[in-house]
CSV table of C-alpha atoms and ligand atoms in Angstrom, one decimal:
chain,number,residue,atom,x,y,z
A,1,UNK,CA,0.0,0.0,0.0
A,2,UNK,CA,1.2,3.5,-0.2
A,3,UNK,CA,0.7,6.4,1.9
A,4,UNK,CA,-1.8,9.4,1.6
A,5,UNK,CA,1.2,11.3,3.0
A,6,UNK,CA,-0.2,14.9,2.9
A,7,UNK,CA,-2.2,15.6,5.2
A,8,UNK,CA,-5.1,14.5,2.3
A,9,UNK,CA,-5.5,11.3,1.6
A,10,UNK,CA,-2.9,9.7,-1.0
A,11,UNK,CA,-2.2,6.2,-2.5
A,12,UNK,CA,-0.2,4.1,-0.7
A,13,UNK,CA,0.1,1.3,-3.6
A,14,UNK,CA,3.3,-0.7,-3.7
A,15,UNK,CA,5.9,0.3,-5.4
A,16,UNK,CA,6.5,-2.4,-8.5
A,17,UNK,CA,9.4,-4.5,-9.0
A,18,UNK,CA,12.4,-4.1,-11.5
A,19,UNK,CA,15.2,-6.3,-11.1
A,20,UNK,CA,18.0,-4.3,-9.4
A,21,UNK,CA,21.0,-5.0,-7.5
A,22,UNK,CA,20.0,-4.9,-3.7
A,23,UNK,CA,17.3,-6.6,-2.3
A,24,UNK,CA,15.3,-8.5,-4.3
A,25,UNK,CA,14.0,-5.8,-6.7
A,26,UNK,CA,11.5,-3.7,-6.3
A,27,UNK,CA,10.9,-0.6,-8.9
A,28,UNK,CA,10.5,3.1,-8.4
A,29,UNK,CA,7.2,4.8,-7.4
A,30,UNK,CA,4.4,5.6,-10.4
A,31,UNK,CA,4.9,8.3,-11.7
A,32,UNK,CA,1.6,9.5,-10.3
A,33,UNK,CA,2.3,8.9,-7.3
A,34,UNK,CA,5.6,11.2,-7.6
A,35,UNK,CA,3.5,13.4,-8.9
A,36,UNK,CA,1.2,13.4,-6.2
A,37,UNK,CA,4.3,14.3,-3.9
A,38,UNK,CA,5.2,16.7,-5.5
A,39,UNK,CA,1.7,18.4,-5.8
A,40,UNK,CA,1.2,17.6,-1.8
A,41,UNK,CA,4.7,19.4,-1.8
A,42,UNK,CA,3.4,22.4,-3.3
A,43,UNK,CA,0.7,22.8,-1.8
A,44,UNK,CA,2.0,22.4,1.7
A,45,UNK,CA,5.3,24.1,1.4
A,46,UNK,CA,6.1,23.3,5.2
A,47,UNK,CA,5.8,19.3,4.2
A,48,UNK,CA,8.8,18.1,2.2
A,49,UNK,CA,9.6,15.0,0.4
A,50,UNK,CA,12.9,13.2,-0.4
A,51,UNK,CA,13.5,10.3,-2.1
A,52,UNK,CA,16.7,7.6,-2.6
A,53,UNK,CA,17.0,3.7,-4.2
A,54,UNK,CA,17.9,2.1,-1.5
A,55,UNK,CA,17.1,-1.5,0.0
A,56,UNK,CA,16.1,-2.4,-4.0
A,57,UNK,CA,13.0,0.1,-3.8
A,58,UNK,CA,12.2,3.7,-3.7
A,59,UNK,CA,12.7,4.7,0.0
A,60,UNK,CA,10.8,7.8,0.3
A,61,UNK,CA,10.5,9.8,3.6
A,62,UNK,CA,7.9,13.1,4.0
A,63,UNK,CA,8.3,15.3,7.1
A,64,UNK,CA,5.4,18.2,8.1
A,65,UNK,CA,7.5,21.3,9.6
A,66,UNK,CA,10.5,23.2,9.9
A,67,UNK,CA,13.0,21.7,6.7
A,68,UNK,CA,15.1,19.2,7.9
A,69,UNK,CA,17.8,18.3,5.7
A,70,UNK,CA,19.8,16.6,8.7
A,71,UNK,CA,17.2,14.4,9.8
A,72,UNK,CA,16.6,13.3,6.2
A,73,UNK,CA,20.2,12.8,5.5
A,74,UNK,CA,20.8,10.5,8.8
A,75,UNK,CA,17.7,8.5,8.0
A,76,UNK,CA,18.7,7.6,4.4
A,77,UNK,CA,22.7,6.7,5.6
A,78,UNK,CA,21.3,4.7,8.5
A,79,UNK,CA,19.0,2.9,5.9
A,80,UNK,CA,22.2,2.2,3.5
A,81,UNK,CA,23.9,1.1,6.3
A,82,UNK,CA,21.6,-1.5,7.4
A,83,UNK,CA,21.4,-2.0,3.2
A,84,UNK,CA,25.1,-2.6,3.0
A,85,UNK,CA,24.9,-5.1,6.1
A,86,UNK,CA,21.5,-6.9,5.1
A,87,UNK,CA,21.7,-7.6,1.2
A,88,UNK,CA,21.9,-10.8,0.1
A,89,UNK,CA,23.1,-9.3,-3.6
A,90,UNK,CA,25.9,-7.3,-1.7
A,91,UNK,CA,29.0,-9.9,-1.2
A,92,UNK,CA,30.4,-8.0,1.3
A,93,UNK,CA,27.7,-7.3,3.7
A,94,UNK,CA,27.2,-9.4,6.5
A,95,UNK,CA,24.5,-11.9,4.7
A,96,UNK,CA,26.7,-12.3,1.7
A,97,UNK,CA,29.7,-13.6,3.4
A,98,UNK,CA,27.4,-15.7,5.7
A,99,UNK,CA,25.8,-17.2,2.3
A,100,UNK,CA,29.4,-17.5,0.9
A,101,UNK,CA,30.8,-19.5,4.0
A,102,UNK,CA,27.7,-21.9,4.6
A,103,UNK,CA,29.0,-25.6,5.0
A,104,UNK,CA,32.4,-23.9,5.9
A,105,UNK,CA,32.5,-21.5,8.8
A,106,UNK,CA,30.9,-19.4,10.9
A,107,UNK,CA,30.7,-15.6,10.2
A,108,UNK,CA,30.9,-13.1,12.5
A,109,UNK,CA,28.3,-10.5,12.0
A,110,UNK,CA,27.0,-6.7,13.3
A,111,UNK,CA,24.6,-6.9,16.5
A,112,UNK,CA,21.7,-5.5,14.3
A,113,UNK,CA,22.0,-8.4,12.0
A,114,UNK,CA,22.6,-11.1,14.1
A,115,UNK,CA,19.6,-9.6,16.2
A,116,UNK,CA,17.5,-9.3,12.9
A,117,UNK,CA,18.0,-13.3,12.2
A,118,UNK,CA,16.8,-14.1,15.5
A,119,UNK,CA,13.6,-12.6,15.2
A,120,UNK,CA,13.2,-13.9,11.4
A,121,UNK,CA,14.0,-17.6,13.0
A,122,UNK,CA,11.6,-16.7,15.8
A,123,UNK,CA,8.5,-16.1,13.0
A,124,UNK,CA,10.1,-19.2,11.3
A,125,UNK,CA,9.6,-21.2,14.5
A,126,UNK,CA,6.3,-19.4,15.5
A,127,UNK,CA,4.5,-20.3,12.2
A,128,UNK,CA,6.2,-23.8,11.4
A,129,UNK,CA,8.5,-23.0,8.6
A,130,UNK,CA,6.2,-21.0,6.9
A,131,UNK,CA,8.1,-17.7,7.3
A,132,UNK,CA,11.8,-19.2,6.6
A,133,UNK,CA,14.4,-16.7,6.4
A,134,UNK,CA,16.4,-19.9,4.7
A,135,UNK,CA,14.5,-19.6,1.6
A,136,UNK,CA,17.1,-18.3,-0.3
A,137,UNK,CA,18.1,-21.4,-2.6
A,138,UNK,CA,14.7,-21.1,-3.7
A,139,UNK,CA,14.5,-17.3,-4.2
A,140,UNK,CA,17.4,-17.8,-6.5
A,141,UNK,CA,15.8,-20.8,-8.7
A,142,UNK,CA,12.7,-18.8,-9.3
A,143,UNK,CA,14.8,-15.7,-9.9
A,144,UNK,CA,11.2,-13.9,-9.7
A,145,UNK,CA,12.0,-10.3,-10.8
A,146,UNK,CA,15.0,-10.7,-12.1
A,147,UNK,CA,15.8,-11.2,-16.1
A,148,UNK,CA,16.0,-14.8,-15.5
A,149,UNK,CA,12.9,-15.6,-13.8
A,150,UNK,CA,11.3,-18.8,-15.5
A,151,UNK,CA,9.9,-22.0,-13.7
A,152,UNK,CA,12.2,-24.3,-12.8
A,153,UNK,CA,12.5,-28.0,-13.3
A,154,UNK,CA,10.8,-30.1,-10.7
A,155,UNK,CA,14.1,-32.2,-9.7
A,156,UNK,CA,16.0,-28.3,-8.6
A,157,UNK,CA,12.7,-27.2,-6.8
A,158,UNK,CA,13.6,-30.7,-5.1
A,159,UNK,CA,17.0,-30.1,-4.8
A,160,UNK,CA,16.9,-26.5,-3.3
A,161,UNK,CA,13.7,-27.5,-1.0
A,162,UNK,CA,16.7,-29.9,0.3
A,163,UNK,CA,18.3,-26.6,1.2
A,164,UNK,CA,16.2,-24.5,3.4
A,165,UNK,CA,15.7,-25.9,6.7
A,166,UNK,CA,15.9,-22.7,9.3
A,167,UNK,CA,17.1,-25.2,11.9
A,168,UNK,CA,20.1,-25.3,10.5
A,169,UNK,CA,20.7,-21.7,10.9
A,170,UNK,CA,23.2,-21.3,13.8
A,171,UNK,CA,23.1,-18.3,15.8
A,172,UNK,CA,26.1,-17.9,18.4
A,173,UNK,CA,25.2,-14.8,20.8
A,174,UNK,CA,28.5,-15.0,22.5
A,175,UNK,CA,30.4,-15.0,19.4
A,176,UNK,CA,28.7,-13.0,17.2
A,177,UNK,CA,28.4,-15.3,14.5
A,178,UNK,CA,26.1,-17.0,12.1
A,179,UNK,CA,26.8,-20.3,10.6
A,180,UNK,CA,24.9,-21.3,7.9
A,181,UNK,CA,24.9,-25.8,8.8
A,182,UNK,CA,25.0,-27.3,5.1
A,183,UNK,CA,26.6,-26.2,2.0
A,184,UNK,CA,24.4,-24.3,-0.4
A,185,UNK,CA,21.9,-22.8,1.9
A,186,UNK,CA,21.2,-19.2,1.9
A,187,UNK,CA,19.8,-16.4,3.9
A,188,UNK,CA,17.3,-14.0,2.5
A,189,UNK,CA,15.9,-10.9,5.0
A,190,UNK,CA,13.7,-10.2,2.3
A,191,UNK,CA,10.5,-10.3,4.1
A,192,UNK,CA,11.2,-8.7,7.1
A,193,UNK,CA,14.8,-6.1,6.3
A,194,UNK,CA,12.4,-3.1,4.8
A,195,UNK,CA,10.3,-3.4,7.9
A,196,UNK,CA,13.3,-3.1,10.2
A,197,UNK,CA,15.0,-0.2,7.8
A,198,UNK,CA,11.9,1.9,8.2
A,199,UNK,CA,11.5,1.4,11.8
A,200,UNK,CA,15.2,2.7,12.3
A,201,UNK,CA,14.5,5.7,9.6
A,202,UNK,CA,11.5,6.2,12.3
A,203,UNK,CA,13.5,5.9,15.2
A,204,UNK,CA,16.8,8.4,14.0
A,205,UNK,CA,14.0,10.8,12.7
A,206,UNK,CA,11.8,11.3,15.9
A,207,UNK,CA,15.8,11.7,17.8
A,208,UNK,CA,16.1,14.4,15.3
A,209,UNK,CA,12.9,16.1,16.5
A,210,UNK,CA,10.8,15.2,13.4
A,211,UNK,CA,7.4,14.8,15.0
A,212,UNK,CA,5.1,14.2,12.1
A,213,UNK,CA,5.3,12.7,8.4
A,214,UNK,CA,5.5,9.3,6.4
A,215,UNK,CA,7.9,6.7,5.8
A,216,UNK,CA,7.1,4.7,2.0
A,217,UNK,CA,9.9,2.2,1.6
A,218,UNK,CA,8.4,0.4,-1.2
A,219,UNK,CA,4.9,0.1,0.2
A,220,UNK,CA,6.0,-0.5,3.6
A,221,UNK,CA,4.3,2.3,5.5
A,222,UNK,CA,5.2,4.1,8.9
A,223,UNK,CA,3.5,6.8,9.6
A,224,UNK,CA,4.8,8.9,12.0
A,225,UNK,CA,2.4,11.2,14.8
A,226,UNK,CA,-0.4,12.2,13.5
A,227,UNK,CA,-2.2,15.0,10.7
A,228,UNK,CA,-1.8,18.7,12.1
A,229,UNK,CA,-5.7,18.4,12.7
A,230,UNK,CA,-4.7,15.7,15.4
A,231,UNK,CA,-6.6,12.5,13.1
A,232,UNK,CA,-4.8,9.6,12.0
A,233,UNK,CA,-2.8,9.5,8.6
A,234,UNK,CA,-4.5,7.8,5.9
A,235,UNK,CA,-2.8,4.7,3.8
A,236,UNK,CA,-4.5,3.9,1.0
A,237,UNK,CA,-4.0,-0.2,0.5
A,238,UNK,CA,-3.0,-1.0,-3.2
A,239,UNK,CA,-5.8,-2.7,-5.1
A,240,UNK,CA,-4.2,-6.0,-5.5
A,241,UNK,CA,-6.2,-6.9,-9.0
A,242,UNK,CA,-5.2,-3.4,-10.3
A,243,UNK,CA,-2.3,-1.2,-11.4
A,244,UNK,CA,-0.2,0.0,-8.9
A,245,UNK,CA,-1.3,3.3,-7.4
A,246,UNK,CA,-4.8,2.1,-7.4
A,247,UNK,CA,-6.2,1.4,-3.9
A,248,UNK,CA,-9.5,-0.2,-3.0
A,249,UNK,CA,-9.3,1.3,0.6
A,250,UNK,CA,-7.9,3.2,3.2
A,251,UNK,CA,-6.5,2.5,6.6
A,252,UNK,CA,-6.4,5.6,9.3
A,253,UNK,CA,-3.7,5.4,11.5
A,254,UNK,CA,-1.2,7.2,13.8
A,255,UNK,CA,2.5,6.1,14.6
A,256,UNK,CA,2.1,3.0,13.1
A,257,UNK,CA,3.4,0.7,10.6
A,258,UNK,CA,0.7,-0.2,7.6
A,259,UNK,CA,2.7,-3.3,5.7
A,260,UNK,CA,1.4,-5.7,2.3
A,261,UNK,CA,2.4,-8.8,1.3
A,262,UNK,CA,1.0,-10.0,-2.3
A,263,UNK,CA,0.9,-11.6,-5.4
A,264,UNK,CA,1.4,-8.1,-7.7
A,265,UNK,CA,4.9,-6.9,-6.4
A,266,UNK,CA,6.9,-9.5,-8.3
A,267,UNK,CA,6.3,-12.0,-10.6
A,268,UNK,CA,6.2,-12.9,-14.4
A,269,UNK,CA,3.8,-14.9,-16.4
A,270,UNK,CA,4.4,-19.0,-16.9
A,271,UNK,CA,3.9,-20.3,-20.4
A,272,UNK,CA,0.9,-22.0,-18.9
A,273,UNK,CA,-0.9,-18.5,-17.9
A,274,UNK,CA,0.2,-19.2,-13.9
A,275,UNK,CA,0.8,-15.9,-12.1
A,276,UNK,CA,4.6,-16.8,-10.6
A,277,UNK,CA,5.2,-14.4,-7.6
A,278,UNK,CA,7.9,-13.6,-5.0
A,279,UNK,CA,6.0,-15.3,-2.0
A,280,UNK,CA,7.8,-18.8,-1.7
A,281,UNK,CA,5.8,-22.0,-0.4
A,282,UNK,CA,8.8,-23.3,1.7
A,283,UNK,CA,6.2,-27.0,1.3
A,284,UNK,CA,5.9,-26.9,-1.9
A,285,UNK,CA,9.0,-24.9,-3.6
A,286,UNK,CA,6.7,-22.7,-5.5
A,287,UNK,CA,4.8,-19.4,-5.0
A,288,UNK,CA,2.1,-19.7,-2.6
A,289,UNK,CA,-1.2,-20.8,-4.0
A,290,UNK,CA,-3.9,-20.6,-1.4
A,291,UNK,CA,-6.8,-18.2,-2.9
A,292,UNK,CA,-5.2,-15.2,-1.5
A,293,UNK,CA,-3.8,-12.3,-3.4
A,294,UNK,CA,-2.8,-10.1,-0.6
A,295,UNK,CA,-2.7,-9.4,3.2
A,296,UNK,CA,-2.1,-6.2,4.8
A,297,UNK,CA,-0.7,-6.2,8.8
A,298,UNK,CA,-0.7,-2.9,11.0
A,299,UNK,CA,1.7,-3.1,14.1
A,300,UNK,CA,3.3,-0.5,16.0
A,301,UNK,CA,6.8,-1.7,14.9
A,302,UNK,CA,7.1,-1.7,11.2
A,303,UNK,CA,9.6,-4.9,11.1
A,304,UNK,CA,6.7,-7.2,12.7
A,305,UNK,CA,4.4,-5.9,10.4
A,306,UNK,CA,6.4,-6.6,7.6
A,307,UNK,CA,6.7,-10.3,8.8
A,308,UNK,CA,4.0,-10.5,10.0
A,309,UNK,CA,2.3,-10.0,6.5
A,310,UNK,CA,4.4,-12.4,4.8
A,311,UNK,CA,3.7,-14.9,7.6
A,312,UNK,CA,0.3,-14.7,7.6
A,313,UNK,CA,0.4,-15.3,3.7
A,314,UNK,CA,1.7,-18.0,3.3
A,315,UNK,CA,0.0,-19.2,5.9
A,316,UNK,CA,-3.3,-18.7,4.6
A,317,UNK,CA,-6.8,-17.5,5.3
A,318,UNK,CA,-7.6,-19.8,7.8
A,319,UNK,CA,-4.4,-20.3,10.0
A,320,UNK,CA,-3.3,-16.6,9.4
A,321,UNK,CA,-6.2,-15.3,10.4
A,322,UNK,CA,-6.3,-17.7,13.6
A,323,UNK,CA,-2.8,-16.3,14.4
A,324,UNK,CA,-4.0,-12.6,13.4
A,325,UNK,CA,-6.5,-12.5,16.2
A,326,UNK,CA,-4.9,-14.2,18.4
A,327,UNK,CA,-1.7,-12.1,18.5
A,328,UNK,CA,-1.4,-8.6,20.4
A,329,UNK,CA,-0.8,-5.5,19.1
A,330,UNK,CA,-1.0,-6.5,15.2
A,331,UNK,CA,-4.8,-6.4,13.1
A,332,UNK,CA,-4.4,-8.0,9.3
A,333,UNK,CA,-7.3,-7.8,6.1
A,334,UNK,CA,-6.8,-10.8,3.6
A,335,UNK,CA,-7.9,-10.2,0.2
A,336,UNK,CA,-8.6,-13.6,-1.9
A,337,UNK,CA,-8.4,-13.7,-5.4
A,338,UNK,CA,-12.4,-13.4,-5.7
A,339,UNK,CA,-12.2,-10.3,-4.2
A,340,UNK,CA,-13.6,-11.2,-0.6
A,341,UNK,CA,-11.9,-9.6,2.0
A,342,UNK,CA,-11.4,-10.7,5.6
A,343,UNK,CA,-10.3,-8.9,8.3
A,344,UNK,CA,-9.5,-9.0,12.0
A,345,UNK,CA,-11.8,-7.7,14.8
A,346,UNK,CA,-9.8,-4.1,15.2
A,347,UNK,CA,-8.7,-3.7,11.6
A,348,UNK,CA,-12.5,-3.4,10.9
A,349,UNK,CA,-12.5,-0.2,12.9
A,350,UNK,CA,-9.7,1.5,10.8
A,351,UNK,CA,-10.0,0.2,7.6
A,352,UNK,CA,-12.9,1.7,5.3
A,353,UNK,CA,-13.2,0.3,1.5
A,354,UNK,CA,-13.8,2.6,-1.0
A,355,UNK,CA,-14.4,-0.1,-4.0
A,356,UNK,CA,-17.4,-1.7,-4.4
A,357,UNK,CA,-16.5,-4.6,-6.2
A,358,UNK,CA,-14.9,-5.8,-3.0
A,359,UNK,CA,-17.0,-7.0,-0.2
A,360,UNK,CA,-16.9,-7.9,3.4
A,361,UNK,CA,-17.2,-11.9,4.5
A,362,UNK,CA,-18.5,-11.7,7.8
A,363,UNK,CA,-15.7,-14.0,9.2
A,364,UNK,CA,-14.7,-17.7,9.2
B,1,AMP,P1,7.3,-9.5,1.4
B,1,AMP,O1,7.2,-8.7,0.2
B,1,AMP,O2,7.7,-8.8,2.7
B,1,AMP,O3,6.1,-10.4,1.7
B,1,AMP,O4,8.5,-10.5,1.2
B,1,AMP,C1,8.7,-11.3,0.1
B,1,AMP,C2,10.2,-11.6,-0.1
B,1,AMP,O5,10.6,-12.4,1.0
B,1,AMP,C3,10.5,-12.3,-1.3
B,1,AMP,O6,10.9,-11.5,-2.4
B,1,AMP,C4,11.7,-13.2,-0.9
B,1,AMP,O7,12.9,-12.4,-0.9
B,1,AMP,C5,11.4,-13.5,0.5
B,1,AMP,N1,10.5,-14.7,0.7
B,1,AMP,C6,9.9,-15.4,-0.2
B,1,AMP,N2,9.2,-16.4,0.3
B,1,AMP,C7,9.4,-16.3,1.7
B,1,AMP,C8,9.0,-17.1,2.8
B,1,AMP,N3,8.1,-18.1,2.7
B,1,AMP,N4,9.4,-16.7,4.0
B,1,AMP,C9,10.3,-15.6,4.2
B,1,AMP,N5,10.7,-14.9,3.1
B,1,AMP,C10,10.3,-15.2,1.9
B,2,MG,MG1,7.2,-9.0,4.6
């Protein structure tokens, strides 16, 4: 989704995917949408937007007040730092040399990352291998989003499912390493490192005394305080049967983290008419196929939204929505590809749809 960053409402869709050199690639914003910015800009000359690839997306970042070129500026280097740690397409950053030594040796590794993997193996272990940081070998098959992205034989989906088990991953706290068990396995933050980049741009921005505004790395929302008339920000969430930019409702929210997970944001087109996206079935090797085309999660902390929206995902309508209620402080709306939507007790209360040809099931 994308935000509705001035204090009007604006689209929040996701930004699309081009193959580029960071994380897995994501492309730049619609050119409506910069539009939009820029009109917002205009309009509201004490709000200002700045923009920089980072993380393989767009990261954009809008402050309402006083200009504040610092507090931009330390955002974006702390998010290329965590970029430059966290890549998997960056040899030198801490994933790529734990990728490059697995079978071999453990790597020692920043705090941040090594804290970062715990939590990913913690949604790993919390929704049975659903979530699986591990997944790499198979994000590399597909190659969804990049130029060689083509389905792959069944005996390599096979092969790299043989790959993937998060139990190998071996974290050593008093070491500071990561070792990676078997040869050929490979880490990808994927799912959750934009999350956690946008809750540190939050975090270095409100220590630099930026009190309201929007974070938009690549759909993942944070909004931070609230609009000057003291209501929450509105996110609108991209229509997931649409073009990007297009959202089929909005979510009103303050200091909070509005995240999407779905089957638009990467994929390419099978000979056989099968949508192939970036959301891996660590059961079955391929994308997920469960009837859903997307679920947005809204948390307080923008990495456990993040995960959580991948999580829920793959694990489905029923499950995800079991673990939805059930878990504190996040609220989640499924869309299946028929265009029902499902939603959690409290996300009923913020979210309002503004298409028609969606509708409301009354629950499960
Ligand atoms: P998101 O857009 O946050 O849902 O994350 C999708 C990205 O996470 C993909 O592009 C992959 O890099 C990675 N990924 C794919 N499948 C999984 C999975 N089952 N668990 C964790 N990460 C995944
Ligand atoms: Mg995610």
């Amino acid at each position: 989704m994308r935000p509705i960053s001035s204090d009007k409402t604006k689209s929040a869709g996701n930004a699309k995917n081009r193959p580029c050199s960071l994380f897995p690639a994501r492309r730049l914003l619609r050119a409506s949408l910069l539009c939009a910015g820029l009109a917002a800009c205009s309009q509201r000359p004490q709000s200002l937007t700045r923009m920089e690839p980072l993380i393989g997306t767009v990261c954009s970042i809008t402050l309402h007040g006083p200009a504040q070129e610092d507090a931009f500026r330390k955002a974006f280097d702390r998010v290329r730092e965590i970029e430059n740690r966290m890549s998997v397409n960056i040899p030198e950053s801490d994933i790529g040399r734990v990728n490059a030594a697995a079978g071999k040796s453990p790597v020692p590794v920043a705090e941040e990352t090594l804290a970062l993997v715990e939590k990913g193996l913690g949604f790993a272990r919390l929704s049975g291998g659903a979530f699986n940081i591990a997944v790499g070998p198979l994000v590399t098959l597909w190659g969804i989003g990049t130029d060689l992205a083509a389905v792959p034989q069944d005996a390599d989906i096979a092969a790299a499912l043989g790959r993937i088990d998060f139990a190998k991953v071996a974290v050593n706290e008093t070491e500071k390493t990561i070792f990676l068990q078997e040869p050929g396995m490979a880490l990808d933050l994927g799912a959750i490192a934009k999350g956690y980049a946008a809750d540190e741009a939050a975090r270095i921005l409100r220590q630099q005394g930026a009190a309201r505004g929007v974070i938009d790395f690549g759909g993942n929302i944070l909004v931070l305080g609230s609009r000057s008339d003291g209501t929450g920000w509105r996110v609108g969430v991209q229509n997931p049967v649409q073009d990007r930019g297009q959202y089929f409702g909005v979510i009103t929210a303050s200091n909070a983290a509005v995240v999407s997970s779905g089957v638009y944001e990467r994929f390419f087109i099978a000979p056989d008419g099968r949508r192939c996206h970036h959301i891996l079935d660590p059961q079955t090797g391929a994308p997920v196929r469960n009837g859903l085309v997307q679920v947005t999660v809204t948390a307080g902390s923008s990495t456990e939204a993040d995960a959580f929206s991948t999580t829920l995902f793959v694990l489905g309508l029923q499950a995800g929505m079991e673990l939805a209620e059930k878990t504190e402080g996040i609220e989640a709306l499924f869309v299946t590809e028929d265009k029902r939507l499902y939603a959690t007790r409290g996300m009923k209360e913020i979210f309002s749809l503004s298409d028609r040809s969606f509708a409301f099931e009354p629950g499960l």
